[in-house]
Coordinates of N, CA, C and O in Angstrom, one line a residue:
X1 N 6.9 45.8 3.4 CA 6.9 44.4 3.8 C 6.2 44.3 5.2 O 6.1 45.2 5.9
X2 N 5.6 43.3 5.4 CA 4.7 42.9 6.8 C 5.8 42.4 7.8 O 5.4 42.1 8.9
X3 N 7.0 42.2 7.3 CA 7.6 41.9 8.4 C 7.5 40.5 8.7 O 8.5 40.1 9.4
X4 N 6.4 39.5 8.3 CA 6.5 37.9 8.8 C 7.8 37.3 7.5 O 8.4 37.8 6.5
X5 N 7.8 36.3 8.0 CA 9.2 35.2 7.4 C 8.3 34.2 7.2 O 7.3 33.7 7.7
X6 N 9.1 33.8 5.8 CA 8.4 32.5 4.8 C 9.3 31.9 4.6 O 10.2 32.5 4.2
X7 N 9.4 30.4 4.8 CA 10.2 29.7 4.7 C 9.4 28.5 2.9 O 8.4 27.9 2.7
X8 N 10.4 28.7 2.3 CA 9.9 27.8 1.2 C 11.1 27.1 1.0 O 12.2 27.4 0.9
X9 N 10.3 25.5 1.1 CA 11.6 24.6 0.9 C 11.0 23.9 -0.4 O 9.9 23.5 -0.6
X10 N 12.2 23.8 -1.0 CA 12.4 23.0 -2.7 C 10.7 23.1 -3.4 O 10.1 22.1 -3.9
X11 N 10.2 24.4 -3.3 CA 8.7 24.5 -3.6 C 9.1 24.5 -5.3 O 8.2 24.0 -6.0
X12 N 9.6 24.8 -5.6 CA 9.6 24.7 -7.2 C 8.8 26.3 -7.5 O 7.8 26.3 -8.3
X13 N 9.0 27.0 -7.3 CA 8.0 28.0 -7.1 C 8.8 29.1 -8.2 O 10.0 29.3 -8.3
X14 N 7.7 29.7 -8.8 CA 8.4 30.1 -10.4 C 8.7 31.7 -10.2 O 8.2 32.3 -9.2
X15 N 9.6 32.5 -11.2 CA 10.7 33.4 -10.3 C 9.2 34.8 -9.7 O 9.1 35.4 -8.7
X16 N 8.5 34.8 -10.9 CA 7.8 36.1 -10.3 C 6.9 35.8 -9.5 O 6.7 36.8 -8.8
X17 N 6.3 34.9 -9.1 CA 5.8 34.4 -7.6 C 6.9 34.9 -7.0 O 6.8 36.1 -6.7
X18 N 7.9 34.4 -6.7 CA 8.7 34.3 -6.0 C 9.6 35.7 -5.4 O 10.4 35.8 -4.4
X19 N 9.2 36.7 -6.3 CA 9.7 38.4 -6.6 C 8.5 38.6 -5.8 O 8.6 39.3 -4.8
X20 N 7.3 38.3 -6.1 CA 6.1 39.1 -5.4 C 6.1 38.6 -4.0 O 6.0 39.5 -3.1
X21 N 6.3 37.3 -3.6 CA 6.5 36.7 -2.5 C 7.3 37.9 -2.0 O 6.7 38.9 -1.6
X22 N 8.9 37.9 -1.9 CA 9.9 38.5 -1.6 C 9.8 40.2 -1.6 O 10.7 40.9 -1.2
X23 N 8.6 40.5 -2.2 CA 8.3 42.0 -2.1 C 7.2 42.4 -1.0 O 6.7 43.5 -0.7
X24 N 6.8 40.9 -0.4 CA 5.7 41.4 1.1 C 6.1 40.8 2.0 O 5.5 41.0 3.0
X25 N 7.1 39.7 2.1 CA 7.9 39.0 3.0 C 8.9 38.7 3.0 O 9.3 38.4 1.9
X26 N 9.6 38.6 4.1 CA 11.4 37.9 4.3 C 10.7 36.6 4.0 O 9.8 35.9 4.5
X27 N 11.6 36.4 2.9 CA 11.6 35.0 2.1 C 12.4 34.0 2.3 O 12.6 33.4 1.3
X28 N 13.1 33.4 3.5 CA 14.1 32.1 2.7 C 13.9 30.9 1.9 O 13.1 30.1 2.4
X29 N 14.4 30.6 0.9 CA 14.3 29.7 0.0 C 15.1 27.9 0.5 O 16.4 27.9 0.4
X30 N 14.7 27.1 0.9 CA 15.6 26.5 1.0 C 16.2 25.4 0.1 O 15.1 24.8 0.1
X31 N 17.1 24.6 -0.7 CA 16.6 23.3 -1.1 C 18.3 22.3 -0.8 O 19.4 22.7 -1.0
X32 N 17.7 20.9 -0.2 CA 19.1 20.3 -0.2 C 20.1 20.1 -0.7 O 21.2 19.9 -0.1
X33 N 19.8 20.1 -1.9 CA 20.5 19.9 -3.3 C 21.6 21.1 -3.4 O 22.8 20.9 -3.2
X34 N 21.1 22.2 -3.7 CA 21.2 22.8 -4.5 C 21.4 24.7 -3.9 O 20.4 25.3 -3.8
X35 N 22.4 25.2 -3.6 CA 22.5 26.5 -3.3 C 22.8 28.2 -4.6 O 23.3 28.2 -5.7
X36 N 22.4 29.1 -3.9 CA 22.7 29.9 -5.3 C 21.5 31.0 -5.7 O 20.3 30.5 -5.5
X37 N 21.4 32.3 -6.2 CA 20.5 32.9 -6.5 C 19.5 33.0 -5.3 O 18.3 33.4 -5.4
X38 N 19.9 32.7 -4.4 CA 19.0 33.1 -3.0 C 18.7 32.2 -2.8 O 17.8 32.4 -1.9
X39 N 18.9 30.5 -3.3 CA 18.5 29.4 -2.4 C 19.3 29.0 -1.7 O 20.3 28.5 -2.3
X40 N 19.4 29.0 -0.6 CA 20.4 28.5 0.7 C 19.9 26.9 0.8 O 18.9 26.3 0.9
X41 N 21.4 26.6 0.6 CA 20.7 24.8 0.6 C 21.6 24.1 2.3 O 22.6 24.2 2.9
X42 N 20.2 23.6 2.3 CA 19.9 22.9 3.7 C 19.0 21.8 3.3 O 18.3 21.5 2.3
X43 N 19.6 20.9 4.7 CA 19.0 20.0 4.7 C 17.8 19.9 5.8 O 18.0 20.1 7.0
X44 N 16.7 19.5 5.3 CA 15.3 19.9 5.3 C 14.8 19.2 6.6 O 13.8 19.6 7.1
X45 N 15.7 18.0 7.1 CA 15.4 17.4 8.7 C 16.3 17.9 9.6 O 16.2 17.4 10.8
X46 N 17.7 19.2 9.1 CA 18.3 19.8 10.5 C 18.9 21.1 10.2 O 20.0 21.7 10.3
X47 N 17.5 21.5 9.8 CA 17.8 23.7 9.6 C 18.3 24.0 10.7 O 18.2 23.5 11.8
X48 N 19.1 25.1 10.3 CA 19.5 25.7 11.9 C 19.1 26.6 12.0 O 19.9 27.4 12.5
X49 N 17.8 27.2 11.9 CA 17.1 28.1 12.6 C 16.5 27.7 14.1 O 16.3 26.5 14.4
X50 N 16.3 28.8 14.9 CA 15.8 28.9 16.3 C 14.7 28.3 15.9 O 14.2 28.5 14.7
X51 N 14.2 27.7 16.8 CA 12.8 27.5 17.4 C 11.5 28.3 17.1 O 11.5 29.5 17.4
X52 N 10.7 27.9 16.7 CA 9.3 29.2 16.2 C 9.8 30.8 15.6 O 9.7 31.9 16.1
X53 N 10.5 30.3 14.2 CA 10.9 31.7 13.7 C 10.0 31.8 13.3 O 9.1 32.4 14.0
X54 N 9.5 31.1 11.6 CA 8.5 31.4 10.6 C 7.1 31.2 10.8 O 6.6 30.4 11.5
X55 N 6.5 32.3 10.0 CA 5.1 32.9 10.1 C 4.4 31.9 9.3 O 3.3 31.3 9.6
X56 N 4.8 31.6 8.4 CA 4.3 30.2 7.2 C 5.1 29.6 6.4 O 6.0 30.2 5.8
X57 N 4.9 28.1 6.5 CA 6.5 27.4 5.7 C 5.4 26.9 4.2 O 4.2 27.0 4.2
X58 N 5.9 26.6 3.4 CA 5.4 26.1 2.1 C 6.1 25.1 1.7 O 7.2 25.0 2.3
X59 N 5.9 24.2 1.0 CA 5.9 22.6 0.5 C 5.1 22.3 -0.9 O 4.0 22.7 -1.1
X60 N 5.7 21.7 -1.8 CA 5.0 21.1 -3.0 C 5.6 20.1 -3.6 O 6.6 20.3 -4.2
X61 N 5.2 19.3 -3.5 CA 5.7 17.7 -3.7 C 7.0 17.5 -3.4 O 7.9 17.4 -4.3
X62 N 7.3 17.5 -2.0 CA 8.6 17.8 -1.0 C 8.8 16.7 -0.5 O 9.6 15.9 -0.9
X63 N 7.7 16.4 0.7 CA 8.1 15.3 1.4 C 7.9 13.7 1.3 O 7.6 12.9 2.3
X64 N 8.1 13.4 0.0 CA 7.9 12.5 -0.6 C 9.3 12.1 -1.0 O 9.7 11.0 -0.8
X65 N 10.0 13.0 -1.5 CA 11.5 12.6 -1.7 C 12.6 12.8 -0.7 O 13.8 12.7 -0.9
X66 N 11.7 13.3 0.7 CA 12.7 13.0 1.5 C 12.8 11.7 2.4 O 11.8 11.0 2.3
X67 N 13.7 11.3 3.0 CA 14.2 10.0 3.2 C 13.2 9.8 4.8 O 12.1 9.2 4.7
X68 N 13.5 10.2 5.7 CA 12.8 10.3 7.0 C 11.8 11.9 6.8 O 12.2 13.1 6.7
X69 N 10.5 11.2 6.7 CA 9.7 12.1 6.6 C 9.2 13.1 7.7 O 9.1 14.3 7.9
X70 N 8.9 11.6 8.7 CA 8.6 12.1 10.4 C 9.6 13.1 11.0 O 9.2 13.8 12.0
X71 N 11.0 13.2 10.7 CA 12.1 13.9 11.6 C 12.0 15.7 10.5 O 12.5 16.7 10.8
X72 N 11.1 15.4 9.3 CA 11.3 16.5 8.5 C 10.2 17.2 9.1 O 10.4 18.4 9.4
X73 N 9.1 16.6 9.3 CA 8.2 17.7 9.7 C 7.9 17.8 11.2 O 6.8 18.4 11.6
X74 N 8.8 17.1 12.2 CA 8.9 17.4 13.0 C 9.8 18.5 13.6 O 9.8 19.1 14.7
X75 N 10.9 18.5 12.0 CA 11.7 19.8 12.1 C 10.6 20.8 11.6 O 10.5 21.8 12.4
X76 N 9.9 20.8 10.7 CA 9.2 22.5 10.5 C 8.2 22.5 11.2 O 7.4 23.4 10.9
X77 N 7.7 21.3 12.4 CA 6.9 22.2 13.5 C 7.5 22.7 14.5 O 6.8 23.4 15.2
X78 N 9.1 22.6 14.8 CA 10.1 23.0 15.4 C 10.3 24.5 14.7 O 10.6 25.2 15.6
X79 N 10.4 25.0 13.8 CA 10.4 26.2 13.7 C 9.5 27.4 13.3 O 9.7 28.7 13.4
X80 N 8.4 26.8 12.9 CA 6.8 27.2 13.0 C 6.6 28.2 14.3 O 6.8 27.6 15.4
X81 N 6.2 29.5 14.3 CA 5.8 29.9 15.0 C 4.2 29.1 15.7 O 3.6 28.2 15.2
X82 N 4.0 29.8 16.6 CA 2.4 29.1 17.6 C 1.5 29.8 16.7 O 1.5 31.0 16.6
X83 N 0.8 28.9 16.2 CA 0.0 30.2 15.2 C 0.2 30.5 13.8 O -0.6 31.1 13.1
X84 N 1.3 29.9 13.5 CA 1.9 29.9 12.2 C 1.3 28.6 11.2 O 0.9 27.5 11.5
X85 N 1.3 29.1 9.9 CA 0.8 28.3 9.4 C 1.9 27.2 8.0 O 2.9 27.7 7.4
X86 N 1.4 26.1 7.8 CA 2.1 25.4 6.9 C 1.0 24.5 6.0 O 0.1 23.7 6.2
X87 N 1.8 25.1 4.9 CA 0.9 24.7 3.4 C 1.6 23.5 3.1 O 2.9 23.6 3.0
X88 N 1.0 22.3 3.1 CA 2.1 21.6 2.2 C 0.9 20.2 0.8 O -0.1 19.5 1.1
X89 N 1.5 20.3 -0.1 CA 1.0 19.0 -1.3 C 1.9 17.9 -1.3 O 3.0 17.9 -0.9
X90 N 1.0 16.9 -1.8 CA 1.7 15.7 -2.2 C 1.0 15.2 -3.1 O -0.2 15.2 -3.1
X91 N 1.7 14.4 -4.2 CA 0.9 13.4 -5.2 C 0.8 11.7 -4.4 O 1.7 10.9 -3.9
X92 N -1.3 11.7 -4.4 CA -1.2 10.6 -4.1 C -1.3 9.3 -4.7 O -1.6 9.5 -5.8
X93 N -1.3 8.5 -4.5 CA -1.5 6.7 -4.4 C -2.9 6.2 -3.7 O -3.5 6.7 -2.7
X94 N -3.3 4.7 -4.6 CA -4.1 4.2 -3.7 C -3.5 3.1 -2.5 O -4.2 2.1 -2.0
X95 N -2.7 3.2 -2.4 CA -2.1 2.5 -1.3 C -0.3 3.2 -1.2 O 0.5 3.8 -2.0
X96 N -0.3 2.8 0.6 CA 1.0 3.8 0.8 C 2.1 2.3 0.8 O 1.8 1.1 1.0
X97 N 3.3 3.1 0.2 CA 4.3 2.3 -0.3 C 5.5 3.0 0.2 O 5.8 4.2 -0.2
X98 N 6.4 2.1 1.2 CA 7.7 2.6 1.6 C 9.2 2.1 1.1 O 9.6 1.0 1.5
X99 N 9.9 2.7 0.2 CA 10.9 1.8 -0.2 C 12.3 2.0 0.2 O 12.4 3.1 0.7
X100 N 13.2 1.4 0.1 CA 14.5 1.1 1.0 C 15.2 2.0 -0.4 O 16.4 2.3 -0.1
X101 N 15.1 2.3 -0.9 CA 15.9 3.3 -1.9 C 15.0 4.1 -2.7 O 14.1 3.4 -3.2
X102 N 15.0 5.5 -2.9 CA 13.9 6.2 -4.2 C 13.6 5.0 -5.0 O 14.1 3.9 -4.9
X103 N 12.6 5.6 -6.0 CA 12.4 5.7 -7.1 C 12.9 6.0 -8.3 O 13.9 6.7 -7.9
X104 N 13.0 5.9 -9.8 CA 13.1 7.0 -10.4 C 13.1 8.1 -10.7 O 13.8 8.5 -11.6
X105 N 12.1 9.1 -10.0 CA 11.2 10.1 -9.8 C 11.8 10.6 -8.2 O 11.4 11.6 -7.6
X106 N 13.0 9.5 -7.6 CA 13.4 10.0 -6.2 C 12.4 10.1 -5.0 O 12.4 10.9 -4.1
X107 N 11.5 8.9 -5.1 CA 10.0 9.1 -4.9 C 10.5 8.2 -3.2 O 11.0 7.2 -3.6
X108 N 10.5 8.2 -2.0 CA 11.1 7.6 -0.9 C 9.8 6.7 -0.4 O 9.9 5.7 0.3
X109 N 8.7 7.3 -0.7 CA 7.3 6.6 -0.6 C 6.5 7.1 -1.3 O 6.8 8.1 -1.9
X110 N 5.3 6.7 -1.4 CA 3.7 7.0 -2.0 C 2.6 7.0 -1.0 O 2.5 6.0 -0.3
X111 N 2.2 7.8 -0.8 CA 1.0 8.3 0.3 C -0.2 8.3 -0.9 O -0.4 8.5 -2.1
X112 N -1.2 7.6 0.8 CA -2.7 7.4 0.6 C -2.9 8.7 0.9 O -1.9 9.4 1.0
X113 N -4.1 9.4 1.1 CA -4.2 10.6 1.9 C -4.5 10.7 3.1 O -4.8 11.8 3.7
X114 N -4.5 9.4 3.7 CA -4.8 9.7 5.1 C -3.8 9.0 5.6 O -3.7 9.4 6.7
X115 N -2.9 8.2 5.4 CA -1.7 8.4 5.4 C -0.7 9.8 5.8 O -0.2 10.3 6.9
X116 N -0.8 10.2 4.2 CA -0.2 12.1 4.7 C -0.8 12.8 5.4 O -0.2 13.9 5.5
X117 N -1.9 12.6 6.0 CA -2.4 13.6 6.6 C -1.8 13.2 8.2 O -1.1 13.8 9.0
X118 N -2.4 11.6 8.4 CA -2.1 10.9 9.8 C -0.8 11.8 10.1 O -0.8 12.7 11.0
X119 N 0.1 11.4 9.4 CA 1.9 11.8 9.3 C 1.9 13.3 10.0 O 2.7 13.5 11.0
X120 N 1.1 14.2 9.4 CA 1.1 15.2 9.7 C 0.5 15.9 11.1 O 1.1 16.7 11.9
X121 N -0.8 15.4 11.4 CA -1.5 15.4 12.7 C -0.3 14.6 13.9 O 0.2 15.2 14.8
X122 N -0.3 13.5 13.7 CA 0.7 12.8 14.7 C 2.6 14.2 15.2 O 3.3 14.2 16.2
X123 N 2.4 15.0 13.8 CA 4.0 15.6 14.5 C 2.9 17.1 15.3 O 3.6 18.0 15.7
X124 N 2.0 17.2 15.5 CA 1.3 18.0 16.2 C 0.5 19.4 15.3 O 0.0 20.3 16.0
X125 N 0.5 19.4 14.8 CA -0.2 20.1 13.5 C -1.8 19.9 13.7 O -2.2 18.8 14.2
X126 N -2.7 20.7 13.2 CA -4.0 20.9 13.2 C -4.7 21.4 12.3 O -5.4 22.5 12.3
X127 N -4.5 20.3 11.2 CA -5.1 20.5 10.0 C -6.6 21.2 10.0 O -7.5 20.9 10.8
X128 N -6.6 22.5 8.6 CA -7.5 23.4 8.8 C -8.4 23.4 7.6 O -9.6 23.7 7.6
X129 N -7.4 22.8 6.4 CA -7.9 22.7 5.4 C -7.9 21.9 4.8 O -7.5 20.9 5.5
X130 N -8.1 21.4 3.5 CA -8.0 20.2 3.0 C -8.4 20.1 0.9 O -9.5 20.2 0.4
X131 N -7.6 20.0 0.3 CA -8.4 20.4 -1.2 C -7.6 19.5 -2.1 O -6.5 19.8 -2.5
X132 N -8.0 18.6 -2.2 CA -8.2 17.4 -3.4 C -7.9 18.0 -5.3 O -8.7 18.3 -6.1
X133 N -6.7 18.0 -5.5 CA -6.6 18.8 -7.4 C -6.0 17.9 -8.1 O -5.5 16.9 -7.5
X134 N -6.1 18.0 -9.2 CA -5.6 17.3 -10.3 C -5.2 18.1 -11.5 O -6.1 18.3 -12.3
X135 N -4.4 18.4 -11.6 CA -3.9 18.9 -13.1 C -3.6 18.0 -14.0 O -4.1 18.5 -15.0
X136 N -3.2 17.0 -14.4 CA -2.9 16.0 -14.8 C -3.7 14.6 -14.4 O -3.5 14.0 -13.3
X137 N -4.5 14.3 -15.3 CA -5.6 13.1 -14.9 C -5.0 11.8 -14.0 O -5.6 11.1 -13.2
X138 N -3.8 12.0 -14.6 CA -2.8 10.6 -14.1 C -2.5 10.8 -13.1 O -2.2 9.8 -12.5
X139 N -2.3 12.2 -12.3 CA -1.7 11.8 -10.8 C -2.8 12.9 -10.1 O -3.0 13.9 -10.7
X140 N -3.3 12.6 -8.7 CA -4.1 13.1 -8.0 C -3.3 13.6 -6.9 O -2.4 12.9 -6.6
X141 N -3.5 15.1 -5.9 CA -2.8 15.4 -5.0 C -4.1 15.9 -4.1 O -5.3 16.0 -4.3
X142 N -3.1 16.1 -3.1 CA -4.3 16.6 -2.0 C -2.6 17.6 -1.3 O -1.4 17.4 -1.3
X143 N -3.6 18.6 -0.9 CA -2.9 19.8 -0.3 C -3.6 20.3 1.2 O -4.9 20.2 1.1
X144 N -3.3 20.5 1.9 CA -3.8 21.0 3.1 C -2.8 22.7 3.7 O -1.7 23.1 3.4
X145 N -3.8 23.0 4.4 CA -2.8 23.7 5.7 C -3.0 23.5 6.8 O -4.1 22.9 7.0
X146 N -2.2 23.8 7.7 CA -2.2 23.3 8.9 C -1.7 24.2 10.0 O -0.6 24.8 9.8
X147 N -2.3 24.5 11.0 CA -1.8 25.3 12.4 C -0.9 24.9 13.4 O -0.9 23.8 13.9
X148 N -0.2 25.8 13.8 CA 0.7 25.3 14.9 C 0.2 25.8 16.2 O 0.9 26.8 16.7
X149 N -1.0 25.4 16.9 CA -1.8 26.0 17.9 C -0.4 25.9 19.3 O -0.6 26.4 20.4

């Protein structure tokens, strides 16, 4: 093991990723919902980890179903190492849409991409990358990573 800490929250991330992941890094898994099999469930805007533990946090269509987005990722640049890095996706929209209750889909809003990105740069993050995918014609995502200088 290299010794850095990966923090993955509610990534949906399938078990042998997840074995290979956990065979070159301290892994925690997190998801709100749901604890068990090594997912410690927490809630995603008041982890109680210290201050700048993790080396890289991960995300995949996460912060879209959470309720206060800004206090979420202002929590994982609070535990982001200086230097550390965070991957995160979202499925976008052509216009951003905020609603007073989910979705069916548990969806709390719809992000433009500059939207999600603003969101992101504003909690102090210094987006590095940027890649536009589509697996499914019907919904478009954009993924980035981002530095914690």
């Amino acid at each position: 093991k290299t010794g850095e800490e990966v923090l993955a929250m509610s990534t949906g991330i399938d078990l042998p990723l997840l074995g290979f992941m956990r065979s070159h890094f301290d892994i925690y898994y997190i998801d709100p919902y749901e604890g068990g099999n090594g997912i410690v469930q927490m809630d995603h805007c008041n982890m109680l980890w210290k201050a700048e533990r993790f080396d890289l946090i991960i995300q995949n269509h996460v912060i879209e179903h959470v309720k206060n987005d800004v206090k979420m990722v202002k929590e994982i640049f609070r535990v982001l190492k200086k230097g550390g890095l965070y991957l995160s996706c979202v499925p976008l929209s052509d216009s951003f849409i905020m609603r007073g209750q989910p979705d069916k889909e548990g969806h709390w809003r719809e992000y433009t991409k500059r939207a999600y990105l603003s969101l992101i740069e504003q909690s102090g993050f210094t987006i590095q990358g940027i890649e536009d995918k589509s697996t499914d014609p019907s919904i478009m995502t954009t993924g980035f990573y981002a530095v914690k200088e």
